[in-house]
């Protein structure tokens, strides 16, 4: 029998470490999947780590007015004109958090503040079309500002700042498979809260969302189409809002 050499011992140690690493990676993947199942994606985890209980600032963006309101210690601090998304590429309405900052040039005007929107890359940045700012919503979904304004905002707004975007005049649309956006996200949250949807709320109308909608429509005595029309929307949202008061 050939005696054990130092090389053989080193090889065994490497193989043992590789097996241990494989086990560790498997555990990491399992934990990641568990996190996603309880509706905490990577962006949400990053965002939560940035939030400070002592944050001075919050941002409210009204796309009906094309105005951004910046509050400091709950008092109005600054206002800026803005431009949001077009009707076929709407901005993500709802409550978000700034999770990324970078000094992007070109059409971004030298500043980018990214939001934790799960269905796409959205943020606040500058523009090479300043004439539209404060006048009309013409972007692909991001919030555009004048370059001098976004650079000023970038200078004092920290990671973890809460951003609320509202657009009350945006018309309702029927939601179906393949759609993405804030309205899909809101439907998923409502369905999840009511026990019909068990996946990660990502704002994407996929097969699991359709199955949840069909199940809800059946229980609510609505036409089982898998499409969220105005009747399904109103009934679902009322039931969801009522459940929050219980």
mmCIF file of C-alpha atoms in Angstrom:
data_model
loop_
_atom_site.group_PDB
_atom_site.id
_atom_site.type_symbol
_atom_site.label_atom_id
_atom_site.label_comp_id
_atom_site.label_asym_id
_atom_site.label_seq_id
_atom_site.Cartn_x
_atom_site.Cartn_y
_atom_site.Cartn_z
ATOM 1 C CA UNK A 1 0.000 0.000 0.000
ATOM 2 C CA UNK A 2 1.352 3.400 -1.062
ATOM 3 C CA UNK A 3 2.093 5.633 1.982
ATOM 4 C CA UNK A 4 0.210 8.924 2.462
ATOM 5 C CA UNK A 5 2.232 11.885 1.226
ATOM 6 C CA UNK A 6 1.923 15.574 2.075
ATOM 7 C CA UNK A 7 0.434 16.043 -1.390
ATOM 8 C CA UNK A 8 -2.280 13.439 -0.656
ATOM 9 C CA UNK A 9 -3.134 15.138 2.629
ATOM 10 C CA UNK A 10 -3.327 18.528 0.903
ATOM 11 C CA UNK A 11 -5.584 17.083 -1.808
ATOM 12 C CA UNK A 12 -7.897 15.559 0.813
ATOM 13 C CA UNK A 13 -8.071 18.866 2.671
ATOM 14 C CA UNK A 14 -8.950 20.726 -0.528
ATOM 15 C CA UNK A 15 -11.678 18.203 -1.393
ATOM 16 C CA UNK A 16 -13.091 18.486 2.136
ATOM 17 C CA UNK A 17 -13.142 22.285 1.919
ATOM 18 C CA UNK A 18 -14.830 22.146 -1.488
ATOM 19 C CA UNK A 19 -17.548 19.850 -0.118
ATOM 20 C CA UNK A 20 -18.030 22.214 2.832
ATOM 21 C CA UNK A 21 -18.239 25.172 0.455
ATOM 22 C CA UNK A 22 -20.829 23.349 -1.664
ATOM 23 C CA UNK A 23 -22.921 22.681 1.449
ATOM 24 C CA UNK A 24 -22.641 26.339 2.464
ATOM 25 C CA UNK A 25 -23.720 27.529 -0.995
ATOM 26 C CA UNK A 26 -26.707 25.181 -0.918
ATOM 27 C CA UNK A 27 -27.737 26.598 2.476
ATOM 28 C CA UNK A 28 -27.353 30.168 1.160
ATOM 29 C CA UNK A 29 -29.559 29.392 -1.863
ATOM 30 C CA UNK A 30 -32.159 27.764 0.390
ATOM 31 C CA UNK A 31 -32.227 30.751 2.733
ATOM 32 C CA UNK A 32 -32.468 33.136 -0.241
ATOM 33 C CA UNK A 33 -35.491 31.219 -1.581
ATOM 34 C CA UNK A 34 -37.112 31.284 1.852
ATOM 35 C CA UNK A 35 -36.570 35.043 2.035
ATOM 36 C CA UNK A 36 -38.199 35.526 -1.374
ATOM 37 C CA UNK A 37 -41.179 33.397 -0.327
ATOM 38 C CA UNK A 38 -41.907 35.752 2.575
ATOM 39 C CA UNK A 39 -41.759 38.682 0.195
ATOM 40 C CA UNK A 40 -38.287 40.040 0.949
ATOM 41 C CA UNK A 41 -36.255 40.331 -2.235
ATOM 42 C CA UNK A 42 -32.635 41.444 -2.394
ATOM 43 C CA UNK A 43 -33.566 45.068 -3.085
ATOM 44 C CA UNK A 44 -35.867 45.172 -0.081
ATOM 45 C CA UNK A 45 -33.141 43.773 2.164
ATOM 46 C CA UNK A 46 -30.666 46.359 0.883
ATOM 47 C CA UNK A 47 -33.190 49.128 1.344
ATOM 48 C CA UNK A 48 -34.018 48.125 4.904
ATOM 49 C CA UNK A 49 -30.327 48.118 5.813
ATOM 50 C CA UNK A 50 -30.058 51.720 4.676
ATOM 51 C CA UNK A 51 -33.052 53.073 6.565
ATOM 52 C CA UNK A 52 -32.191 55.230 9.553
ATOM 53 C CA UNK A 53 -34.709 55.897 12.269
ATOM 54 C CA UNK A 54 -33.183 59.350 12.544
ATOM 55 C CA UNK A 55 -33.555 60.215 8.843
ATOM 56 C CA UNK A 56 -34.409 63.896 8.461
ATOM 57 C CA UNK A 57 -35.788 63.766 4.934
ATOM 58 C CA UNK A 58 -38.700 62.334 2.977
ATOM 59 C CA UNK A 59 -39.798 63.054 -0.580
ATOM 60 C CA UNK A 60 -43.350 63.363 -1.943
ATOM 61 C CA UNK A 61 -43.774 63.519 -5.741
ATOM 62 C CA UNK A 62 -47.130 64.606 -7.189
ATOM 63 C CA UNK A 63 -47.194 63.817 -10.906
ATOM 64 C CA UNK A 64 -50.566 65.520 -11.361
ATOM 65 C CA UNK A 65 -48.814 68.756 -10.419
ATOM 66 C CA UNK A 66 -45.332 67.739 -11.683
ATOM 67 C CA UNK A 67 -43.887 68.898 -8.364
ATOM 68 C CA UNK A 68 -41.528 67.258 -5.884
ATOM 69 C CA UNK A 69 -41.938 68.208 -2.215
ATOM 70 C CA UNK A 70 -38.940 67.599 0.047
ATOM 71 C CA UNK A 71 -39.643 67.516 3.783
ATOM 72 C CA UNK A 72 -37.025 67.910 6.491
ATOM 73 C CA UNK A 73 -38.030 66.962 10.028
ATOM 74 C CA UNK A 74 -41.657 66.830 8.757
ATOM 75 C CA UNK A 75 -41.592 70.441 7.565
ATOM 76 C CA UNK A 76 -41.576 71.515 3.916
ATOM 77 C CA UNK A 77 -37.958 72.202 3.024
ATOM 78 C CA UNK A 78 -37.778 72.455 -0.797
ATOM 79 C CA UNK A 79 -39.943 72.088 -3.905
ATOM 80 C CA UNK A 80 -38.742 71.214 -7.396
ATOM 81 C CA UNK A 81 -40.497 70.869 -10.772
ATOM 82 C CA UNK A 82 -40.351 67.319 -12.161
ATOM 83 C CA UNK A 83 -41.542 65.167 -15.042
ATOM 84 C CA UNK A 84 -42.754 61.583 -14.692
ATOM 85 C CA UNK A 85 -43.624 58.696 -16.992
ATOM 86 C CA UNK A 86 -45.798 58.791 -20.096
ATOM 87 C CA UNK A 87 -49.169 56.994 -20.115
ATOM 88 C CA UNK A 88 -47.627 53.933 -21.791
ATOM 89 C CA UNK A 89 -44.571 53.946 -19.481
ATOM 90 C CA UNK A 90 -45.909 55.206 -16.134
ATOM 91 C CA UNK A 91 -43.838 56.011 -13.095
ATOM 92 C CA UNK A 92 -44.054 53.564 -10.170
ATOM 93 C CA UNK A 93 -46.640 55.037 -7.820
ATOM 94 C CA UNK A 94 -46.480 54.041 -4.177
ATOM 95 C CA UNK A 95 -43.905 54.205 -1.404
ATOM 96 C CA UNK A 96 -40.278 53.431 -2.205
ATOM 97 C CA UNK A 97 -36.796 53.908 -0.788
ATOM 98 C CA UNK A 98 -33.615 55.301 -2.324
ATOM 99 C CA UNK A 99 -31.196 52.361 -2.380
ATOM 100 C CA UNK A 100 -28.583 53.544 -4.871
ATOM 101 C CA UNK A 101 -26.811 56.815 -5.655
ATOM 102 C CA UNK A 102 -24.376 57.511 -8.470
ATOM 103 C CA UNK A 103 -23.069 60.483 -10.452
ATOM 104 C CA UNK A 104 -24.238 59.329 -13.886
ATOM 105 C CA UNK A 105 -23.607 61.766 -16.727
ATOM 106 C CA UNK A 106 -25.114 62.119 -20.195
ATOM 107 C CA UNK A 107 -28.909 62.157 -20.283
ATOM 108 C CA UNK A 108 -28.963 61.468 -16.512
ATOM 109 C CA UNK A 109 -27.657 64.972 -15.823
ATOM 110 C CA UNK A 110 -24.868 63.968 -13.463
ATOM 111 C CA UNK A 111 -26.952 62.383 -10.688
ATOM 112 C CA UNK A 112 -28.950 59.161 -10.195
ATOM 113 C CA UNK A 113 -30.940 58.066 -7.134
ATOM 114 C CA UNK A 114 -32.330 54.573 -7.660
ATOM 115 C CA UNK A 115 -35.514 53.239 -6.026
ATOM 116 C CA UNK A 116 -36.270 49.724 -4.764
ATOM 117 C CA UNK A 117 -38.946 49.033 -7.409
ATOM 118 C CA UNK A 118 -39.024 45.234 -7.949
ATOM 119 C CA UNK A 119 -40.204 45.111 -11.593
ATOM 120 C CA UNK A 120 -37.637 47.419 -13.187
ATOM 121 C CA UNK A 121 -34.946 50.077 -12.848
ATOM 122 C CA UNK A 122 -36.527 53.365 -11.786
ATOM 123 C CA UNK A 123 -35.062 56.393 -10.116
ATOM 124 C CA UNK A 124 -34.660 60.169 -9.922
ATOM 125 C CA UNK A 125 -32.214 61.812 -12.313
ATOM 126 C CA UNK A 126 -31.487 64.812 -14.531
ATOM 127 C CA UNK A 127 -32.328 65.259 -18.196
ATOM 128 C CA UNK A 128 -31.201 66.555 -21.572
ATOM 129 C CA UNK A 129 -34.775 67.774 -22.226
ATOM 130 C CA UNK A 130 -35.261 70.452 -19.542
ATOM 131 C CA UNK A 131 -38.180 72.133 -21.332
ATOM 132 C CA UNK A 132 -40.546 69.319 -20.277
ATOM 133 C CA UNK A 133 -39.750 69.556 -16.563
ATOM 134 C CA UNK A 134 -42.750 70.813 -14.617
ATOM 135 C CA UNK A 135 -44.865 70.880 -17.789
ATOM 136 C CA UNK A 136 -45.719 67.309 -18.774
ATOM 137 C CA UNK A 137 -44.947 63.666 -17.978
ATOM 138 C CA UNK A 138 -42.770 62.433 -20.845
ATOM 139 C CA UNK A 139 -40.241 59.989 -19.352
ATOM 140 C CA UNK A 140 -39.941 56.231 -19.629
ATOM 141 C CA UNK A 141 -41.023 55.946 -15.988
ATOM 142 C CA UNK A 142 -38.237 57.649 -14.048
ATOM 143 C CA UNK A 143 -38.583 61.003 -12.315
ATOM 144 C CA UNK A 144 -36.719 63.671 -14.283
ATOM 145 C CA UNK A 145 -35.471 66.941 -12.806
ATOM 146 C CA UNK A 146 -33.521 69.921 -14.038
ATOM 147 C CA UNK A 147 -29.826 69.091 -13.855
ATOM 148 C CA UNK A 148 -28.998 71.817 -11.358
ATOM 149 C CA UNK A 149 -31.900 70.686 -9.142
ATOM 150 C CA UNK A 150 -31.037 66.990 -9.171
ATOM 151 C CA UNK A 151 -27.400 67.751 -8.323
ATOM 152 C CA UNK A 152 -28.554 69.822 -5.351
ATOM 153 C CA UNK A 153 -30.944 67.066 -4.216
ATOM 154 C CA UNK A 154 -28.227 64.438 -4.659
ATOM 155 C CA UNK A 155 -25.952 66.440 -2.388
ATOM 156 C CA UNK A 156 -28.120 66.272 0.727
ATOM 157 C CA UNK A 157 -30.523 63.324 0.311
ATOM 158 C CA UNK A 158 -29.088 60.134 1.893
ATOM 159 C CA UNK A 159 -29.592 56.460 1.112
ATOM 160 C CA UNK A 160 -32.738 55.144 2.776
ATOM 161 C CA UNK A 161 -34.815 58.267 2.122
ATOM 162 C CA UNK A 162 -38.487 57.411 1.660
ATOM 163 C CA UNK A 163 -40.034 58.493 -1.644
ATOM 164 C CA UNK A 164 -43.799 58.593 -2.232
ATOM 165 C CA UNK A 165 -45.055 58.949 -5.814
ATOM 166 C CA UNK A 166 -48.723 59.725 -6.550
ATOM 167 C CA UNK A 167 -50.536 60.144 -9.868
ATOM 168 C CA UNK A 168 -54.287 60.332 -9.246
ATOM 169 C CA UNK A 169 -55.259 61.265 -12.824
ATOM 170 C CA UNK A 170 -53.690 58.160 -14.336
ATOM 171 C CA UNK A 171 -56.567 56.236 -15.992
ATOM 172 C CA UNK A 172 -57.522 52.731 -14.897
ATOM 173 C CA UNK A 173 -56.476 49.840 -17.142
ATOM 174 C CA UNK A 174 -57.596 46.210 -17.198
ATOM 175 C CA UNK A 175 -54.775 44.013 -15.895
ATOM 176 C CA UNK A 176 -53.858 40.779 -17.646
ATOM 177 C CA UNK A 177 -50.978 38.338 -18.097
ATOM 178 C CA UNK A 178 -47.785 40.085 -19.163
ATOM 179 C CA UNK A 179 -48.597 43.453 -17.587
ATOM 180 C CA UNK A 180 -46.176 45.076 -15.138
ATOM 181 C CA UNK A 181 -46.468 48.091 -12.871
ATOM 182 C CA UNK A 182 -47.697 49.622 -9.653
ATOM 183 C CA UNK A 183 -51.280 48.495 -10.237
ATOM 184 C CA UNK A 184 -50.178 44.865 -10.631
ATOM 185 C CA UNK A 185 -48.044 45.230 -7.497
ATOM 186 C CA UNK A 186 -51.025 46.555 -5.545
ATOM 187 C CA UNK A 187 -53.217 43.658 -6.725
ATOM 188 C CA UNK A 188 -50.559 41.160 -5.609
ATOM 189 C CA UNK A 189 -50.269 42.783 -2.183
ATOM 190 C CA UNK A 190 -54.059 42.667 -1.731
ATOM 191 C CA UNK A 191 -54.296 39.048 -2.882
ATOM 192 C CA UNK A 192 -51.398 38.063 -0.624
ATOM 193 C CA UNK A 193 -52.959 39.762 2.381
ATOM 194 C CA UNK A 194 -56.251 37.942 1.734
ATOM 195 C CA UNK A 195 -54.521 34.559 1.392
ATOM 196 C CA UNK A 196 -54.797 34.022 -2.381
ATOM 197 C CA UNK A 197 -51.221 34.755 -3.456
ATOM 198 C CA UNK A 198 -48.172 33.107 -1.875
ATOM 199 C CA UNK A 199 -45.347 34.344 -4.070
ATOM 200 C CA UNK A 200 -43.091 37.388 -4.003
ATOM 201 C CA UNK A 201 -44.948 40.571 -4.963
ATOM 202 C CA UNK A 202 -42.903 41.780 -7.936
ATOM 203 C CA UNK A 203 -45.382 43.854 -9.974
ATOM 204 C CA UNK A 204 -45.339 41.316 -12.819
ATOM 205 C CA UNK A 205 -48.614 39.687 -13.889
ATOM 206 C CA UNK A 206 -47.497 36.096 -14.358
ATOM 207 C CA UNK A 207 -49.189 32.718 -14.180
ATOM 208 C CA UNK A 208 -49.275 32.609 -10.366
ATOM 209 C CA UNK A 209 -50.914 36.038 -10.220
ATOM 210 C CA UNK A 210 -53.518 34.920 -12.764
ATOM 211 C CA UNK A 211 -54.302 31.787 -10.704
ATOM 212 C CA UNK A 212 -54.731 33.928 -7.586
ATOM 213 C CA UNK A 213 -57.045 36.335 -9.438
ATOM 214 C CA UNK A 214 -59.156 33.427 -10.735
ATOM 215 C CA UNK A 215 -59.451 31.976 -7.228
ATOM 216 C CA UNK A 216 -60.489 35.349 -5.829
ATOM 217 C CA UNK A 217 -63.009 35.930 -8.627
ATOM 218 C CA UNK A 218 -64.569 32.536 -7.929
ATOM 219 C CA UNK A 219 -64.961 33.222 -4.203
ATOM 220 C CA UNK A 220 -66.219 36.758 -4.851
ATOM 221 C CA UNK A 221 -68.865 35.568 -7.364
ATOM 222 C CA UNK A 222 -67.246 37.528 -10.173
ATOM 223 C CA UNK A 223 -66.730 36.460 -13.774
ATOM 224 C CA UNK A 224 -63.715 34.116 -13.765
ATOM 225 C CA UNK A 225 -61.615 35.678 -16.502
ATOM 226 C CA UNK A 226 -58.202 35.985 -14.855
ATOM 227 C CA UNK A 227 -58.317 39.664 -15.879
ATOM 228 C CA UNK A 228 -58.595 42.408 -13.271
ATOM 229 C CA UNK A 229 -61.275 44.714 -14.653
ATOM 230 C CA UNK A 230 -62.780 47.623 -12.760
ATOM 231 C CA UNK A 231 -65.343 45.396 -10.969
ATOM 232 C CA UNK A 232 -62.680 42.987 -9.712
ATOM 233 C CA UNK A 233 -60.390 45.871 -8.776
ATOM 234 C CA UNK A 234 -63.003 47.730 -6.716
ATOM 235 C CA UNK A 235 -64.196 44.640 -4.869
ATOM 236 C CA UNK A 236 -60.672 43.375 -4.189
ATOM 237 C CA UNK A 237 -59.409 46.734 -2.945
ATOM 238 C CA UNK A 238 -62.429 47.288 -0.696
ATOM 239 C CA UNK A 239 -62.049 43.842 0.843
ATOM 240 C CA UNK A 240 -58.305 44.396 1.320
ATOM 241 C CA UNK A 241 -58.791 47.833 2.906
ATOM 242 C CA UNK A 242 -61.545 46.488 5.181
ATOM 243 C CA UNK A 243 -59.230 43.671 6.295
ATOM 244 C CA UNK A 244 -56.639 46.217 7.410
ATOM 245 C CA UNK A 245 -59.168 47.713 9.819
ATOM 246 C CA UNK A 246 -59.953 44.421 11.524
#
